[in-house]
């Protein structure tokens, strides 16, 4: 699918389909220019179309040769980028499983330069489907899309790159657990051009004192790996991005209930986002120094598995008492963070992890938990999140939460109980960043959706690719 800007007079467009925006209380001028009329064609009693937020109405033009998709944007005074994204996404979803090959997108023309970017980005996210394993593919016949904008083509091209990276992340994260293995991550990482890559295995975990990686991966059948990839010049201190990569989380000896255990294939979403971002950095040749770290392993039970009661010693020498082998994410992140911080001396550390069910209960499926130790970095991530569709909400790490994970037999324990479960997980990770500016994003709720929790048509069932755009916006600022 090719997306290009449309520079001719709107009324001259002969594309098979056109997307036309309407507010409830005004017709945006590009739509007026296209339709040649300045009110919503009616009667409403027949069309039912009033321009309400998210409404989509399909009709044909007078010649019968062009399909029009009218999109409602709601009241102009209540308009926001998210209204635009969700409404256009509803219209775009009509293009899936249709035979339409070309489409013109008319923008509301709010004077906002981001409209063209969002239009292209959301289109690519909406027509995405994960059908690698289906014999019947979702057909998207769309070959050429025109966006009516005065912006440069380069903006559209960037949006396409960001969306492609997000869809790449979705594809990785959606892989079945016996396919989406640590070795597969390594293969994909090696395919990205221009990156330096280091891969550590079990022998290295033992030799280097990465007790978290060693413990969690003990009963894994698939070889566990810590993959470190580096983009950009090493004369400037890097930004370090770490993503939890549990390729399947059974809970280990503290085994999870059977119902919905399949969903724990999504426990690799953090690592998938890291790889998607690194691919994007390479595609866009971002002039930034970025280190991506993906601790990857299965969490399985077995006669040789690590056990509740075990004490593990992490890379920075701190020990943790394992109360639940199901609180495994923080154990592998501990080593990844401590190692990365020591080796790369980063200016900022961001980790993404499907870390706790508690975060899903607290914030739901559309907001990620944000924690950290540095006001400035937290503000930057919040700012980036205002630009992407990916919402974050700050949760506190205070001394009470820190106390809650003190252990009597080790330095800390890997769970502080149900209460404040997301925050105590944050307090655990804090021990491993050596005071470096750090933000932790708990993406357990936002990284993947069930159909019932999907809030917009651009979020498919399964992996959402949460974090790729957010980090892109962050790095760009
Ligand atoms: N991967 C899970 C967290 C999770 C749960 C993600 C539900 C998405 C949906 C994590 O490893 C886990 O099992 N966490 C435990 C921690 C507890 C044992 C302290 C949890 O949240 O129940
Ligand atoms: Mn777990
Ligand atoms: Zn997990």
Short mmCIF file of C-alpha atoms and ligand atoms in Angstrom, two decimals:
data_model
loop_
_atom_site.label_atom_id
_atom_site.label_comp_id
_atom_site.label_asym_id
_atom_site.label_seq_id
_atom_site.Cartn_x
_atom_site.Cartn_y
_atom_site.Cartn_z
CA UNK A 1 0.00 0.00 0.00
CA UNK A 2 1.34 3.34 -1.05
CA UNK A 3 0.32 6.57 0.70
CA UNK A 4 0.96 9.85 -1.11
CA UNK A 5 -0.18 13.42 -0.86
CA UNK A 6 -2.92 14.67 -3.15
CA UNK A 7 -2.20 18.04 -4.65
CA UNK A 8 -4.98 18.58 -7.18
CA UNK A 9 -8.33 20.23 -6.70
CA UNK A 10 -10.41 18.03 -4.43
CA UNK A 11 -13.46 18.05 -6.68
CA UNK A 12 -11.31 16.56 -9.48
CA UNK A 13 -10.64 13.36 -7.56
CA UNK A 14 -11.69 10.21 -9.36
CA UNK A 15 -10.61 7.71 -6.68
CA UNK A 16 -12.96 4.82 -5.97
CA UNK A 17 -13.53 5.96 -2.41
CA UNK A 18 -13.26 9.22 -0.51
CA UNK A 19 -13.29 9.86 3.21
CA UNK A 20 -15.14 13.07 4.03
CA UNK A 21 -15.11 14.61 7.53
CA UNK A 22 -18.03 16.38 9.24
CA UNK A 23 -18.37 18.10 12.59
CA UNK A 24 -21.82 18.04 14.12
CA UNK A 25 -22.02 21.81 13.99
CA UNK A 26 -19.93 22.74 10.95
CA UNK A 27 -18.61 21.25 7.75
CA UNK A 28 -14.81 21.48 7.58
CA UNK A 29 -13.83 23.62 4.61
CA UNK A 30 -11.97 20.88 2.67
CA UNK A 31 -15.21 18.86 2.81
CA UNK A 32 -17.17 21.88 1.61
CA UNK A 33 -14.71 22.26 -1.24
CA UNK A 34 -15.08 18.61 -2.19
CA UNK A 35 -18.85 18.30 -1.93
CA UNK A 36 -19.68 21.78 -3.19
CA UNK A 37 -22.30 22.15 -0.47
CA UNK A 38 -22.09 23.50 3.06
CA UNK A 39 -24.52 21.41 5.01
CA UNK A 40 -24.75 17.70 5.73
CA UNK A 41 -26.66 16.15 2.81
CA UNK A 42 -29.88 14.73 4.16
CA UNK A 43 -32.50 13.99 5.06
CA UNK A 44 -31.24 12.84 8.46
CA UNK A 45 -34.34 10.71 8.88
CA UNK A 46 -33.01 8.59 6.00
CA UNK A 47 -29.23 8.72 6.51
CA UNK A 48 -29.21 8.86 10.30
CA UNK A 49 -25.96 10.81 9.88
CA UNK A 50 -25.55 13.87 12.06
CA UNK A 51 -21.75 14.09 12.29
CA UNK A 52 -21.69 12.61 15.78
CA UNK A 53 -18.30 11.41 16.96
CA UNK A 54 -17.35 8.07 15.40
CA UNK A 55 -20.37 7.87 13.06
CA UNK A 56 -19.58 6.51 9.61
CA UNK A 57 -22.02 6.65 6.71
CA UNK A 58 -21.39 5.02 3.36
CA UNK A 59 -22.95 6.39 0.24
CA UNK A 60 -22.30 6.78 -3.49
CA UNK A 61 -21.82 10.03 -5.33
CA UNK A 62 -24.36 11.20 -7.93
CA UNK A 63 -22.53 9.43 -10.79
CA UNK A 64 -22.50 6.15 -8.93
CA UNK A 65 -18.76 5.77 -9.54
CA UNK A 66 -17.34 6.95 -6.27
CA UNK A 67 -18.02 5.73 -2.78
CA UNK A 68 -18.08 8.35 -0.05
CA UNK A 69 -17.41 7.53 3.56
CA UNK A 70 -18.71 10.32 5.74
CA UNK A 71 -17.03 10.46 9.12
CA UNK A 72 -18.48 12.22 12.15
CA UNK A 73 -16.06 14.16 14.34
CA UNK A 74 -18.57 15.40 16.93
CA UNK A 75 -18.79 19.01 18.09
CA UNK A 76 -15.92 21.15 16.92
CA UNK A 77 -15.35 22.59 20.40
CA UNK A 78 -14.79 19.07 21.78
CA UNK A 79 -12.45 17.98 18.99
CA UNK A 80 -9.14 16.36 19.93
CA UNK A 81 -6.49 14.33 18.10
CA UNK A 82 -7.97 11.21 19.68
CA UNK A 83 -11.40 12.05 18.22
CA UNK A 84 -9.71 12.25 14.85
CA UNK A 85 -7.83 8.98 15.32
CA UNK A 86 -10.84 6.98 16.51
CA UNK A 87 -13.30 8.41 13.99
CA UNK A 88 -11.02 7.96 11.00
CA UNK A 89 -10.14 4.52 12.25
CA UNK A 90 -13.86 3.59 12.13
CA UNK A 91 -14.00 4.78 8.54
CA UNK A 92 -10.80 2.95 7.62
CA UNK A 93 -12.12 -0.32 8.99
CA UNK A 94 -14.76 -0.19 6.23
CA UNK A 95 -11.87 -0.48 3.77
CA UNK A 96 -10.82 -3.85 5.15
CA UNK A 97 -12.36 -6.81 3.38
CA UNK A 98 -13.59 -4.47 0.65
CA UNK A 99 -12.46 -4.48 -2.94
CA UNK A 100 -11.53 -0.82 -2.88
CA UNK A 101 -8.09 -0.26 -4.39
CA UNK A 102 -7.71 3.47 -4.04
CA UNK A 103 -8.99 6.04 -1.65
CA UNK A 104 -8.71 9.75 -1.07
CA UNK A 105 -8.58 10.98 2.51
CA UNK A 106 -9.86 14.46 3.12
CA UNK A 107 -8.72 15.98 6.42
CA UNK A 108 -10.73 18.35 8.62
CA UNK A 109 -8.04 21.00 8.15
CA UNK A 110 -7.72 22.21 11.71
CA UNK A 111 -4.44 23.80 10.70
CA UNK A 112 -2.71 21.13 12.69
CA UNK A 113 0.35 19.79 10.87
CA UNK A 114 -0.08 16.46 12.65
CA UNK A 115 -3.29 15.59 10.81
CA UNK A 116 -1.51 14.13 7.79
CA UNK A 117 0.79 12.13 10.06
CA UNK A 118 -2.11 10.75 12.11
CA UNK A 119 -4.17 9.98 9.01
CA UNK A 120 -1.45 7.77 7.54
CA UNK A 121 -0.34 6.26 10.85
CA UNK A 122 -3.83 5.28 11.98
CA UNK A 123 -4.67 3.88 8.54
CA UNK A 124 -1.77 1.45 8.72
CA UNK A 125 -2.63 0.46 12.29
CA UNK A 126 -6.28 -0.10 11.36
CA UNK A 127 -5.79 -2.32 8.33
CA UNK A 128 -3.29 -4.48 10.22
CA UNK A 129 -4.22 -8.06 10.88
CA UNK A 130 -2.27 -10.97 12.26
CA UNK A 131 -2.97 -13.72 9.78
CA UNK A 132 0.36 -15.44 9.41
CA UNK A 133 -1.26 -18.64 10.67
CA UNK A 134 -4.61 -18.40 8.87
CA UNK A 135 -5.25 -19.93 5.48
CA UNK A 136 -7.89 -17.30 4.82
CA UNK A 137 -6.19 -13.90 4.97
CA UNK A 138 -8.01 -10.66 5.71
CA UNK A 139 -7.98 -8.98 2.36
CA UNK A 140 -6.94 -5.40 2.05
CA UNK A 141 -7.03 -4.55 -1.62
CA UNK A 142 -6.07 -0.95 -1.00
CA UNK A 143 -3.09 -0.16 -3.21
CA UNK A 144 -2.97 3.60 -3.34
CA UNK A 145 -4.12 6.11 -0.77
CA UNK A 146 -4.09 9.86 -1.30
CA UNK A 147 -4.08 12.31 1.56
CA UNK A 148 -5.21 15.82 0.73
CA UNK A 149 -2.65 17.89 2.57
CA UNK A 150 -0.31 20.78 2.09
CA UNK A 151 2.25 19.03 4.26
CA UNK A 152 5.40 17.47 2.87
CA UNK A 153 5.40 13.85 1.72
CA UNK A 154 8.18 13.24 4.23
CA UNK A 155 5.69 13.58 7.10
CA UNK A 156 3.53 10.84 5.60
CA UNK A 157 6.59 8.64 5.03
CA UNK A 158 7.60 9.01 8.67
CA UNK A 159 4.12 8.08 9.83
CA UNK A 160 4.30 4.98 7.66
CA UNK A 161 7.65 4.01 9.18
CA UNK A 162 6.35 4.44 12.73
CA UNK A 163 3.23 2.41 11.91
CA UNK A 164 5.28 -0.30 10.18
CA UNK A 165 7.49 -0.60 13.26
CA UNK A 166 4.39 -0.81 15.46
CA UNK A 167 2.94 -3.55 13.26
CA UNK A 168 6.31 -5.33 13.33
CA UNK A 169 6.08 -5.27 17.13
CA UNK A 170 2.51 -6.58 16.97
CA UNK A 171 3.58 -9.46 14.73
CA UNK A 172 6.34 -10.48 17.13
CA UNK A 173 4.21 -10.18 20.24
CA UNK A 174 1.32 -12.12 18.67
CA UNK A 175 3.47 -15.15 17.87
CA UNK A 176 2.40 -18.38 19.57
CA UNK A 177 4.66 -19.20 22.50
CA UNK A 178 6.38 -22.13 20.81
CA UNK A 179 7.24 -19.92 17.83
CA UNK A 180 8.00 -16.57 19.44
CA UNK A 181 11.06 -17.89 21.26
CA UNK A 182 14.22 -16.10 22.45
CA UNK A 183 16.01 -17.55 19.39
CA UNK A 184 13.40 -16.04 17.07
CA UNK A 185 14.01 -12.64 18.67
CA UNK A 186 17.69 -13.10 18.00
CA UNK A 187 17.02 -13.95 14.33
CA UNK A 188 14.79 -10.90 13.90
CA UNK A 189 17.31 -8.67 15.68
CA UNK A 190 20.10 -9.81 13.36
CA UNK A 191 17.95 -8.92 10.34
CA UNK A 192 17.88 -5.24 11.29
CA UNK A 193 20.56 -3.33 9.45
CA UNK A 194 23.28 -1.28 11.10
CA UNK A 195 22.84 -2.44 14.68
CA UNK A 196 25.51 -3.82 16.97
CA UNK A 197 24.26 -6.95 18.66
CA UNK A 198 25.42 -8.94 21.68
CA UNK A 199 23.71 -12.11 22.85
CA UNK A 200 24.24 -13.63 26.29
CA UNK A 201 23.16 -17.19 27.13
CA UNK A 202 22.83 -19.33 30.26
CA UNK A 203 26.56 -19.85 30.65
CA UNK A 204 27.00 -16.10 30.61
CA UNK A 205 24.23 -15.60 33.18
CA UNK A 206 26.03 -17.97 35.53
CA UNK A 207 29.50 -16.58 34.82
CA UNK A 208 28.39 -12.96 35.12
CA UNK A 209 26.22 -13.38 38.20
CA UNK A 210 22.85 -12.74 36.60
CA UNK A 211 20.94 -14.82 39.13
CA UNK A 212 17.53 -13.57 38.00
CA UNK A 213 18.05 -14.69 34.41
CA UNK A 214 19.62 -17.93 35.60
CA UNK A 215 16.83 -18.73 38.07
CA UNK A 216 13.85 -17.93 35.89
CA UNK A 217 15.31 -19.75 32.87
CA UNK A 218 16.35 -22.85 34.79
CA UNK A 219 13.46 -25.08 33.65
CA UNK A 220 13.09 -23.46 30.25
CA UNK A 221 13.41 -25.77 27.27
CA UNK A 222 14.07 -23.01 24.76
CA UNK A 223 17.53 -21.46 25.30
CA UNK A 224 17.16 -18.21 27.25
CA UNK A 225 18.97 -15.13 25.93
CA UNK A 226 19.71 -11.60 26.89
CA UNK A 227 19.92 -9.65 23.64
CA UNK A 228 21.56 -6.25 23.61
CA UNK A 229 21.32 -4.11 20.50
CA UNK A 230 22.89 -0.75 19.95
CA UNK A 231 22.04 1.97 17.47
CA UNK A 232 24.02 5.10 16.80
CA UNK A 233 27.32 6.55 17.83
CA UNK A 234 28.97 5.66 21.06
CA UNK A 235 30.53 9.10 21.67
CA UNK A 236 27.33 10.31 23.33
CA UNK A 237 25.76 8.62 26.32
CA UNK A 238 22.84 6.46 25.21
CA UNK A 239 19.20 6.24 26.08
CA UNK A 240 18.60 2.69 27.27
CA UNK A 241 15.34 0.87 26.60
CA UNK A 242 14.68 -2.43 28.35
CA UNK A 243 11.71 -4.72 27.62
CA UNK A 244 10.45 -7.75 29.52
CA UNK A 245 10.64 -10.78 27.26
CA UNK A 246 8.95 -13.73 28.91
CA UNK A 247 8.04 -15.71 25.81
CA UNK A 248 5.55 -17.71 27.87
CA UNK A 249 4.62 -17.17 31.50
CA UNK A 250 3.09 -20.29 33.02
CA UNK A 251 3.87 -18.91 36.46
CA UNK A 252 6.50 -21.63 36.99
CA UNK A 253 6.12 -23.69 40.18
CA UNK A 254 3.66 -21.02 41.41
CA UNK A 255 1.65 -22.11 38.37
CA UNK A 256 -1.18 -20.01 37.01
CA UNK A 257 -4.76 -21.27 36.66
CA UNK A 258 -5.44 -23.00 33.32
CA UNK A 259 -8.17 -20.58 32.23
CA UNK A 260 -6.77 -17.96 29.86
CA UNK A 261 -3.21 -19.12 30.38
CA UNK A 262 -2.82 -18.77 26.60
CA UNK A 263 -2.80 -15.01 27.13
CA UNK A 264 0.60 -15.27 28.78
CA UNK A 265 2.19 -15.52 25.33
CA UNK A 266 1.82 -11.72 25.50
CA UNK A 267 4.37 -11.56 28.29
CA UNK A 268 6.98 -10.76 25.61
CA UNK A 269 5.30 -7.49 24.59
CA UNK A 270 7.93 -5.30 26.29
CA UNK A 271 10.78 -6.96 24.38
CA UNK A 272 8.73 -6.81 21.17
CA UNK A 273 8.37 -3.06 21.60
CA UNK A 274 12.11 -2.69 22.14
CA UNK A 275 12.87 -4.56 18.93
CA UNK A 276 10.24 -2.56 17.00
CA UNK A 277 11.75 0.67 18.24
CA UNK A 278 15.28 -0.41 17.30
CA UNK A 279 14.04 -1.32 13.83
CA UNK A 280 12.46 2.12 13.57
CA UNK A 281 15.66 3.80 14.72
CA UNK A 282 17.49 1.94 11.98
CA UNK A 283 14.83 2.60 9.28
CA UNK A 284 14.74 6.33 10.05
CA UNK A 285 18.48 6.52 10.71
CA UNK A 286 17.64 8.37 13.93
CA UNK A 287 20.55 10.48 15.07
CA UNK A 288 20.42 9.14 18.59
CA UNK A 289 22.47 6.70 20.55
CA UNK A 290 20.08 4.00 21.76
CA UNK A 291 20.73 0.74 23.58
CA UNK A 292 17.93 -1.82 23.58
CA UNK A 293 18.01 -4.73 26.02
CA UNK A 294 15.73 -7.74 25.85
CA UNK A 295 15.95 -10.34 28.63
CA UNK A 296 14.19 -13.33 27.07
CA UNK A 297 13.13 -16.65 28.53
CA UNK A 298 10.20 -18.94 29.14
CA UNK A 299 8.92 -19.25 32.70
CA UNK A 300 8.11 -22.93 33.10
CA UNK A 301 7.80 -25.45 35.94
CA UNK A 302 9.95 -28.60 36.03
CA UNK A 303 11.97 -30.79 38.35
CA UNK A 304 14.88 -28.41 37.96
CA UNK A 305 12.85 -25.23 38.17
CA UNK A 306 13.62 -22.40 40.59
CA UNK A 307 11.34 -22.56 43.58
CA UNK A 308 9.44 -20.37 45.99
CA UNK A 309 11.85 -19.85 48.88
CA UNK A 310 14.92 -19.68 46.66
CA UNK A 311 17.25 -16.73 47.01
CA UNK A 312 18.80 -15.29 43.86
CA UNK A 313 21.79 -12.98 43.56
CA UNK A 314 21.49 -10.37 40.83
CA UNK A 315 24.11 -8.74 38.62
CA UNK A 316 24.65 -5.81 41.00
CA UNK A 317 25.08 -8.10 44.00
CA UNK A 318 21.65 -7.56 45.53
CA UNK A 319 19.78 -10.67 46.62
CA UNK A 320 16.10 -11.38 46.25
CA UNK A 321 13.92 -13.91 48.00
CA UNK A 322 11.55 -15.65 45.61
CA UNK A 323 8.11 -15.81 47.21
CA UNK A 324 6.35 -16.48 43.94
CA UNK A 325 7.97 -17.84 40.81
CA UNK A 326 5.15 -16.03 39.01
CA UNK A 327 6.67 -12.66 39.89
CA UNK A 328 9.43 -13.49 37.39
CA UNK A 329 9.47 -10.36 35.24
CA UNK A 330 11.15 -8.18 37.85
CA UNK A 331 13.80 -10.89 38.41
CA UNK A 332 15.01 -10.86 34.83
CA UNK A 333 14.61 -7.09 34.47
CA UNK A 334 16.78 -6.66 37.57
CA UNK A 335 19.76 -8.20 35.77
CA UNK A 336 19.05 -6.43 32.48
CA UNK A 337 18.81 -3.03 34.18
CA UNK A 338 21.84 -3.49 36.43
CA UNK A 339 23.98 -4.79 33.58
CA UNK A 340 22.91 -2.09 31.11
CA UNK A 341 23.36 0.73 33.59
CA UNK A 342 26.87 -0.41 34.46
CA UNK A 343 28.00 -1.21 30.95
CA UNK A 344 26.48 1.69 28.98
CA UNK A 345 26.26 4.52 31.49
CA UNK A 346 22.96 5.75 30.00
CA UNK A 347 21.54 9.26 30.40
CA UNK A 348 18.07 7.81 30.71
CA UNK A 349 16.62 4.35 31.30
CA UNK A 350 13.13 3.32 30.26
CA UNK A 351 11.72 -0.14 30.80
CA UNK A 352 8.51 -1.58 29.44
CA UNK A 353 6.99 -4.67 30.99
CA UNK A 354 3.73 -6.59 31.16
CA UNK A 355 4.58 -6.74 34.82
CA UNK A 356 1.52 -6.91 37.04
CA UNK A 357 -2.14 -7.85 36.99
CA UNK A 358 -2.52 -5.18 39.68
CA UNK A 359 -1.77 -2.47 37.13
CA UNK A 360 -4.55 -3.77 34.88
CA UNK A 361 -6.98 -3.65 37.79
CA UNK A 362 -5.90 -0.12 38.70
CA UNK A 363 -5.76 1.52 35.27
CA UNK A 364 -7.61 -0.78 32.89
CA UNK A 365 -6.64 -1.64 29.35
CA UNK A 366 -6.05 1.79 27.94
CA UNK A 367 -3.60 3.43 30.33
CA UNK A 368 -0.13 2.24 31.25
CA UNK A 369 1.30 2.68 34.73
CA UNK A 370 4.24 5.06 34.91
CA UNK A 371 6.74 5.06 37.75
CA UNK A 372 10.25 6.37 38.14
CA UNK A 373 12.84 8.31 40.05
CA UNK A 374 13.33 11.41 37.94
CA UNK A 375 10.80 14.20 37.55
CA UNK A 376 12.24 15.54 34.32
CA UNK A 377 12.28 12.17 32.58
CA UNK A 378 8.76 11.38 33.79
CA UNK A 379 7.52 14.70 32.39
CA UNK A 380 9.17 13.99 29.04
CA UNK A 381 7.45 10.63 28.78
CA UNK A 382 4.12 12.19 29.72
CA UNK A 383 4.62 14.85 27.04
CA UNK A 384 5.43 12.17 24.47
CA UNK A 385 2.32 10.29 25.51
CA UNK A 386 0.17 13.36 24.86
CA UNK A 387 1.32 13.20 21.26
CA UNK A 388 0.79 9.48 20.73
CA UNK A 389 -2.44 7.60 21.43
CA UNK A 390 -0.74 5.78 24.27
CA UNK A 391 -1.86 7.04 27.65
CA UNK A 392 0.15 6.81 30.85
CA UNK A 393 -0.69 7.58 34.46
CA UNK A 394 1.79 8.06 37.23
CA UNK A 395 1.81 5.73 40.20
CA UNK A 396 3.89 6.41 43.31
CA UNK A 397 6.92 4.60 44.64
CA UNK A 398 7.31 5.74 48.24
CA UNK A 399 9.00 4.42 51.39
CA UNK A 400 5.96 2.40 52.41
CA UNK A 401 6.10 0.48 49.17
CA UNK A 402 9.86 0.15 49.57
CA UNK A 403 9.35 -1.31 53.05
CA UNK A 404 6.73 -3.68 51.75
CA UNK A 405 9.33 -5.66 49.77
CA UNK A 406 12.01 -5.89 52.47
CA UNK A 407 12.94 -9.50 53.18
CA UNK A 408 14.16 -11.13 56.37
CA UNK A 409 16.48 -13.51 54.58
CA UNK A 410 17.56 -11.50 51.54
CA UNK A 411 17.83 -7.83 50.56
CA UNK A 412 14.37 -7.77 49.02
CA UNK A 413 11.56 -10.17 48.17
CA UNK A 414 9.94 -10.52 44.79
CA UNK A 415 6.41 -9.78 45.91
CA UNK A 416 4.95 -7.51 48.52
CA UNK A 417 1.51 -9.11 48.31
CA UNK A 418 -1.59 -7.99 46.44
CA UNK A 419 -1.83 -4.50 47.88
CA UNK A 420 -0.15 -1.92 45.69
CA UNK A 421 1.12 -4.72 43.46
CA UNK A 422 2.15 -2.44 40.59
CA UNK A 423 3.99 -0.03 42.88
CA UNK A 424 5.89 -2.67 44.85
CA UNK A 425 7.03 -4.11 41.51
CA UNK A 426 8.29 -0.62 40.64
CA UNK A 427 10.01 -0.38 44.02
CA UNK A 428 11.75 -3.68 43.27
CA UNK A 429 13.12 -2.49 39.93
CA UNK A 430 14.33 0.76 41.49
CA UNK A 431 17.05 -1.26 43.27
CA UNK A 432 18.72 -2.00 39.96
CA UNK A 433 19.07 1.35 38.21
CA UNK A 434 21.79 2.69 40.47
CA UNK A 435 20.09 6.08 40.83
CA UNK A 436 20.15 6.74 37.08
CA UNK A 437 17.16 8.69 35.64
CA UNK A 438 14.65 5.93 35.07
CA UNK A 439 11.04 5.41 34.09
CA UNK A 440 9.17 2.12 34.34
CA UNK A 441 6.08 1.56 32.21
CA UNK A 442 3.79 -1.25 33.30
CA UNK A 443 2.08 -2.19 30.05
CA UNK A 444 0.27 -5.32 31.29
CA UNK A 445 -3.10 -3.74 30.42
CA UNK A 446 -2.22 -1.78 27.30
CA UNK A 447 0.10 -4.08 25.37
CA UNK A 448 -2.66 -6.38 24.20
CA UNK A 449 -6.43 -6.40 24.01
CA UNK A 450 -9.29 -8.80 24.01
CA UNK A 451 -12.09 -7.75 21.65
CA UNK A 452 -14.14 -6.64 24.60
CA UNK A 453 -11.48 -4.26 25.83
CA UNK A 454 -10.48 -2.74 22.47
CA UNK A 455 -11.39 0.92 22.62
CA UNK A 456 -10.83 1.84 19.00
CA UNK A 457 -10.72 0.24 15.58
CA UNK A 458 -6.98 0.85 15.34
CA UNK A 459 -6.49 -1.57 18.25
CA UNK A 460 -6.80 -5.13 16.96
CA UNK A 461 -7.50 -8.12 19.16
CA UNK A 462 -4.11 -9.26 20.44
CA UNK A 463 -0.93 -7.23 20.59
CA UNK A 464 -1.30 -3.45 20.21
CA UNK A 465 2.34 -2.46 19.76
CA UNK A 466 2.00 -0.05 22.69
CA UNK A 467 5.12 2.00 23.30
CA UNK A 468 6.71 2.17 19.86
CA UNK A 469 5.14 5.51 18.97
CA UNK A 470 5.51 6.77 22.53
CA UNK A 471 9.25 6.13 22.53
CA UNK A 472 9.58 7.53 19.02
CA UNK A 473 7.95 10.75 20.20
CA UNK A 474 10.17 10.74 23.29
CA UNK A 475 13.36 10.28 21.29
CA UNK A 476 12.35 12.95 18.84
CA UNK A 477 11.92 15.55 21.59
N1 LIG B 1 3.02 -11.48 33.37
C1 LIG B 1 2.36 -11.39 34.62
C2 LIG B 1 1.54 -10.13 34.76
C3 LIG B 1 0.25 -10.06 33.98
C4 LIG B 1 -0.91 -10.52 34.54
C5 LIG B 1 0.22 -9.46 32.74
C6 LIG B 1 -2.09 -10.39 33.84
C7 LIG B 1 -0.95 -9.35 32.05
C8 LIG B 1 -2.13 -9.80 32.60
C9 LIG B 1 3.40 -11.39 35.74
O1 LIG B 1 4.53 -12.12 35.53
C10 LIG B 1 2.73 -11.94 36.94
O2 LIG B 1 2.39 -13.09 36.92
N2 LIG B 1 2.58 -11.12 37.96
C11 LIG B 1 1.95 -11.50 39.16
C12 LIG B 1 2.73 -10.95 40.29
C13 LIG B 1 2.36 -11.49 41.65
C14 LIG B 1 2.70 -12.96 41.75
C15 LIG B 1 3.08 -10.69 42.69
C16 LIG B 1 0.54 -10.93 39.17
O3 LIG B 1 0.34 -9.81 38.73
O4 LIG B 1 -0.37 -11.65 39.60
MN1 LIG B 2 4.31 -14.17 36.10
ZN1 LIG B 3 5.06 -12.45 33.62
#
